[in-house]
Amino acid sequence: MPGLELFGSSAPNMPAPTVVEVPVSSSASSINSVEMDQDEPSRKPGAYYNARLDPKNFLEGPLSLNPATRLRQMLARPGIVVAPGICDGISARCALEAGFECLYQSGAATTASRLGMPDLAIATLNDFVEAGAMHASLDPTVPVIADADTGFGGPAMVARTVTKYIRAGLAACHIEDQVQTKRCGHLMGKQVVSREEFITRIRAAVIARDSVPGGSDFVVIGRTDSAQVLGMEEAVTRLKLAADAGADVCFIEGVKTAELLTSTVAALAPKPVLVNVISGGLTPSFTCQEAEALGAKIIIFSLVSCVAAVHGIRAAMRSLKKTGTDFSSAQGMDPKAFFEVMGLNEVVTLDARAGGKAFEVV
């Protein structure tokens, strides 16, 4: 498979990743790799390093129109990246309308909205990719971070997952260390694979990203669910290994206290850390400001839209059942106002500019 030459060994039972540096691509010829090495005296020998993707390259200049590049710029610059969880086109439109500059496609929310099922490894790669392509298309400049569960199989399948996510226009994904019959990270009874299998998944994701013709800025996030199974020390160790294998961001699921989040950030520095906040879940309900003060670089609110949808739709259905009308639940929103949230005006304008006359009156 293309990209394997970036890694120093393909031996199956390596206890830790053996990775060589990736040469600077022609698109980044202005960056001298020798100078970059001199500026990186603390970089661990043998750890993955791609000079083209060094955070220093994303510190200046206008935000890119490419969502993956834009996400790297956001990660390299001051401020926390806030990504509300979206579950469908309606929730994505509402998040964009509210002004969010990054979105998160939750695996749990996708499974619920597309299949009406719980987050128990039921949704497939195709379910996630189809949802991701639609979400990413609504505003192609806004980064969408997407859950990729375990990568849906062995190394070849993980690589295929990342390739399909990139082609769908997604900016990033996270790959976790649960077993294939995984569950929501905030449920009990989780099981995780060995360190070696987890790192193999991360390596496969990085190889796939680096094999994209012309180069890709796609962000690979390593996620561990081992804190609740094997303890925080093991979780941090796994993410250090993931970072050495090329993960751009580290994600410990279920950090239970502010102190643990702070110590995790310190242990993994300078890698950015993602924290997942779910009301009633394992992690405290940190605000964006609190998470930033504790050192987190990305905060996601995985179920914010689908839980709100359950409450709102449930209330509307109960009201309709009781009163026989949807007047109160509509809250004065007529069909045109609803479609305006879905991009009606943009579509009508495009049609008119192209010479169409079908929507002169709507």
C-alpha atoms as one frame of an Amber mdcrd trajectory, in Angstrom:
protein
   0.000   0.000   0.000   1.346   3.501  -0.839   2.704   5.286   2.213   4.238
   2.266   3.919   7.668   3.548   2.979   7.161   6.326   5.540   7.491   3.811
   8.345  10.732   2.151   9.339   9.266  -1.302   9.973   6.162  -3.313   9.206
   6.879  -6.046  11.740   3.583  -7.119  13.319   4.594  -7.324  16.986   6.538
  -4.157  17.547   5.997  -2.899  21.129   6.178   0.715  20.020   5.979   2.544
  16.694   9.101   2.731  14.578   8.680   5.697  12.301  10.962   7.722  10.097
  10.610  11.359   9.141   8.474  12.263   6.160  10.331  14.396   3.608   9.017
  17.857   2.905   6.722  17.857  -0.101   7.176  20.212  -3.039   4.172  22.210
  -1.815   6.164  23.175   1.256   9.503  23.779  -0.424   9.908  27.044   1.447
  10.379  25.125   4.677  13.886  23.832   5.105  13.773  20.441   6.804  17.291
  20.815   8.197  16.395  24.106   9.809  13.223  22.521  11.186  15.309  19.757
  12.767  17.524  22.348  14.432  14.439  24.063  15.835  13.184  20.763  17.291
  15.897  19.627  19.732  13.429  18.030  22.128  11.666  15.878  19.548  11.828
  12.208  20.515  14.174  10.133  18.331  12.260   7.669  16.161   8.913   9.434
  16.593   6.868  10.297  13.530   7.564  13.762  12.181   6.225  15.393   9.052
   7.852  18.785   8.493   5.023  19.886   6.216   2.509  19.420   9.035   4.556
  21.107  11.763   2.227  23.429  13.739   4.646  26.315  13.121   3.568  26.299
   9.484  -0.014  27.140  10.435   0.557  30.079  12.803   0.238  32.924  10.323
  -1.804  33.986   7.343  -5.536  34.064   6.614  -7.658  31.082   7.498  -7.653
  28.566   4.669 -10.723  27.641   2.654  -9.642  24.000   3.020 -11.338  22.693
   6.198  -8.480  20.412   7.266  -5.911  23.162   6.810  -8.194  25.578   8.648
  -8.493  23.167  11.572  -4.699  22.928  11.779  -4.538  26.723  11.818  -7.099
  26.828  14.626  -5.099  24.265  16.600  -1.841  26.166  16.144  -3.254  29.540
  17.182  -4.561  30.840  20.532  -8.021  29.899  21.742  -9.975  26.718  22.278
 -11.755  25.040  19.359 -15.427  24.578  20.239 -17.247  21.908  18.227 -20.921
  21.204  18.992 -22.144  17.715  18.236 -24.391  17.470  15.191 -26.656  14.562
  14.270 -28.183  15.528  10.910 -28.577  18.322   8.396 -30.990  20.274  10.578
 -28.677  20.309  13.592 -25.702  21.178  11.388 -27.613  24.106   9.866 -28.565
  25.336  13.337 -24.943  25.118  14.530 -23.732  27.093  11.512 -26.509  29.646
  12.012 -25.363  30.096  15.629 -21.885  30.955  14.385 -19.853  27.885  15.327
 -16.606  27.619  13.383 -16.113  23.870  13.818 -18.559  20.955  14.000 -18.368
  17.485  15.512 -20.085  14.475  13.955 -20.729  12.185  16.892 -20.865   8.454
  16.277 -23.609   8.099  18.861 -25.625  10.911  17.309 -25.131   9.544  13.796
 -26.239   6.067  14.858 -29.293   7.504  16.592 -30.352   9.846  13.801 -29.717
   7.529  10.840 -30.705   4.205  12.368 -32.718   4.981  15.499 -30.332   2.715
  17.413 -27.994   3.021  20.425 -24.235   3.538  20.148 -23.252  -0.153  20.255
 -21.163  -0.655  17.097 -24.258  -0.919  14.913 -23.603   1.844  12.374 -21.243
   1.064   9.497 -18.479   2.964   7.755 -20.891   3.847   4.960 -23.369   5.318
   7.462 -20.659   7.568   8.867 -19.205   8.583   5.493 -22.582   9.413   3.950
 -23.496  11.549   6.955 -20.071  13.176   6.934 -20.198  14.086   3.255 -23.544
  15.783   3.754 -22.434  17.676   6.878 -19.176  18.805   5.272 -20.999  20.046
   2.167 -23.201  22.545   3.995 -20.282  24.944   4.454 -17.147  23.386   2.931
 -14.867  25.836   4.753 -16.029  24.851   8.248 -14.053  21.898   9.653 -16.043
  18.819  10.627 -14.372  16.457  13.107 -15.923  13.007  12.741 -15.998   9.984
  14.991 -14.490   6.948  13.259 -14.978   4.485  16.136 -12.306   1.754  15.933
 -11.660   2.352  12.240 -14.085  -0.496  11.449 -11.500  -3.271  11.214  -7.809
  -4.031  10.839  -5.111  -1.717   9.453  -6.317  -1.941   5.853  -9.847  -1.027
   6.916  -8.627   1.828   9.109  -6.709   3.183   6.120  -9.794   2.825   3.925
 -11.856   4.668   6.546  -9.466   7.618   6.635  -9.263   7.749   2.840 -13.046
   7.813   2.530 -13.330  10.492   5.227 -10.830  12.678   3.371 -12.693  12.216
   0.085 -15.941  13.148   1.858 -14.478  16.532   2.793 -14.101  15.889   6.525
 -11.280  17.683   8.356 -10.435  15.157  11.060 -11.386  11.881  12.681 -10.641
  10.100  15.918  -9.667   6.435  16.117 -10.113   4.658  19.444  -8.782   1.597
  21.265 -12.030  -0.157  22.143 -12.702  -3.639  20.817 -14.737  -3.899  17.611
 -17.955  -4.500  19.566 -17.524  -1.061  21.087 -19.999   1.103  22.942 -20.467
   4.764  23.814 -17.476   5.899  25.852 -19.731   7.043  28.682 -21.336   3.633
  29.205 -19.961   1.012  31.565 -18.398  -2.342  30.635 -15.949  -1.102  28.015
 -13.135  -3.334  26.762  -9.988  -2.168  25.007  -7.452  -3.777  22.708  -3.727
  -4.039  23.443  -1.418  -1.077  23.158   0.110  -2.633  20.056  -3.215  -2.999
  18.258  -4.204   0.561  19.129  -0.936   1.958  17.782  -1.315  -0.136  14.640
  -4.651   1.613  14.049  -3.034   5.029  14.456  -0.168   4.097  12.135  -2.636
   2.915   9.487  -4.570   6.194   9.723  -1.383   8.250   9.356  -0.161   6.163
   6.415  -3.503   6.668   4.660  -3.405  10.416   5.228   0.197  10.719   4.033
  -0.559   8.613   0.945  -3.078  11.096  -0.478  -1.703  12.386  -3.797  -0.640
  16.002  -3.437  -0.675  15.820   0.339  -3.475  16.155   2.872  -3.756  18.202
   6.059  -6.359  15.809   7.499  -6.045  15.687  11.301  -5.672  12.273  12.953
  -6.892  12.147  16.562  -5.910   9.268  18.821  -8.581   8.387  21.371  -8.267
   6.030  24.311 -11.100   4.608  26.391  -8.668   2.794  28.690  -8.923   5.200
  31.631 -12.044   3.470  32.971 -10.605   0.007  32.281  -6.887   0.222  33.046
  -6.477   3.577  34.789  -5.304   7.055  33.873  -1.611   6.176  33.835  -2.163
   3.570  31.127  -4.415   5.972  29.218  -1.713   8.647  29.152   0.905   6.082
  28.131  -1.258   4.944  25.224  -1.725   8.475  23.997   1.996   9.193  24.223
   2.560   6.165  21.989  -0.207   7.361  19.653   1.461  10.776  19.428   4.790
   9.117  18.614   3.018   7.159  15.860   1.707  10.347  14.279  -1.544  11.298
  16.027  -1.997  15.073  15.787  -4.357  15.373  18.763  -4.873  13.268  21.916
  -8.309  12.389  23.307  -8.852  10.644  26.646 -12.491   9.654  27.001 -14.057
  10.003  30.432 -11.700  12.388  32.280 -13.475  12.579  35.644 -11.980  15.675
  37.312 -10.472  19.031  36.460  -7.239  17.951  38.129  -6.991  14.874  35.893
  -7.576  16.973  32.801  -4.842  19.404  33.836  -2.344  16.620  34.548  -3.220
  14.901  31.269  -2.616  18.080  29.293   0.738  18.537  31.023   1.786  14.923
  30.418   0.954  15.066  26.711   2.322  18.535  25.947   2.892  19.875  23.385
   0.232  17.719  21.715  -3.214  19.344  21.849  -5.805  17.559  23.977  -9.497
  17.093  23.179 -12.105  16.826  25.931 -15.598  15.418  25.387 -18.404  16.859
  27.509 -21.706  15.001  27.757 -24.219  16.143  30.348 -24.627  13.333  32.871
 -21.606  11.484  31.461 -18.267  10.600  33.026 -16.642  13.981  32.414 -17.725
  17.054  34.432 -19.815  19.590  32.544 -16.911  21.916  31.835 -17.772  25.157
  30.096 -15.685  26.168  27.097 -13.936  28.759  29.253 -13.198  26.251  32.016
 -11.827  23.667  29.592  -9.568  26.260  27.982  -8.279  27.375  31.395  -7.468
  23.738  32.197  -5.406  23.468  29.022  -7.726  21.647  26.605  -7.427  22.714
  22.975 -10.652  21.189  21.607 -13.954  20.739  23.421 -16.778  18.753  21.868
 -20.357  18.481  23.110 -21.252  15.180  21.508 -24.945  14.874  22.276 -25.985
  18.533  22.491 -28.139  18.409  19.362 -29.633  14.931  19.537 -30.583  15.206
  23.225 -32.176  18.591  22.518 -33.960  16.988  19.566 -35.379  14.240  21.781
 -36.704  16.797  24.257 -38.121  19.094  21.580 -39.654  16.399  19.369 -41.016
  14.496  22.352 -42.708  17.645  23.642 -44.135  18.426  20.181 -45.519  14.918
  19.742 -47.081  14.899  23.184 -48.641  18.281  22.510 -50.025  17.112  19.165
 -51.412  13.964  20.761 -53.049  15.962  23.533 -54.342  19.000  21.631 -54.794
  17.679  18.092 -52.786  20.565  16.597 -49.141  21.528  16.066 -49.860  25.256
  16.469 -48.115  25.703  19.813 -45.056  23.605  19.002 -44.503  25.486  15.714
 -43.892  28.662  17.734 -44.855  30.792  14.756 -42.365  29.245  12.316 -44.030
  28.863   8.932 -42.651  26.615   6.140 -40.694  29.407   4.457 -39.006  30.383
   7.716 -38.047  26.748   8.257 -36.586  26.410   4.763 -34.646  29.643   5.232
 -32.742  27.934   8.041 -32.014  25.128   5.558 -30.474  27.516   3.002 -33.515
  28.487   0.939 -32.267  31.964   0.061 -28.887  30.702  -1.128 -30.509  28.144
  -3.443 -32.986  30.679  -4.864 -30.168  33.176  -5.462 -28.041  30.593  -7.244
 -30.947  29.597  -9.478 -31.596  33.219 -10.427 -27.919  33.933 -11.156 -27.834
  30.911 -13.474 -30.845  32.250 -15.375 -33.440  30.015 -13.785 -36.964  31.286
 -13.281 -38.536  28.413 -11.341 -38.161  30.088  -7.945 -38.894  33.742  -8.736
 -41.729  33.442  -6.243 -41.462  31.115  -3.244
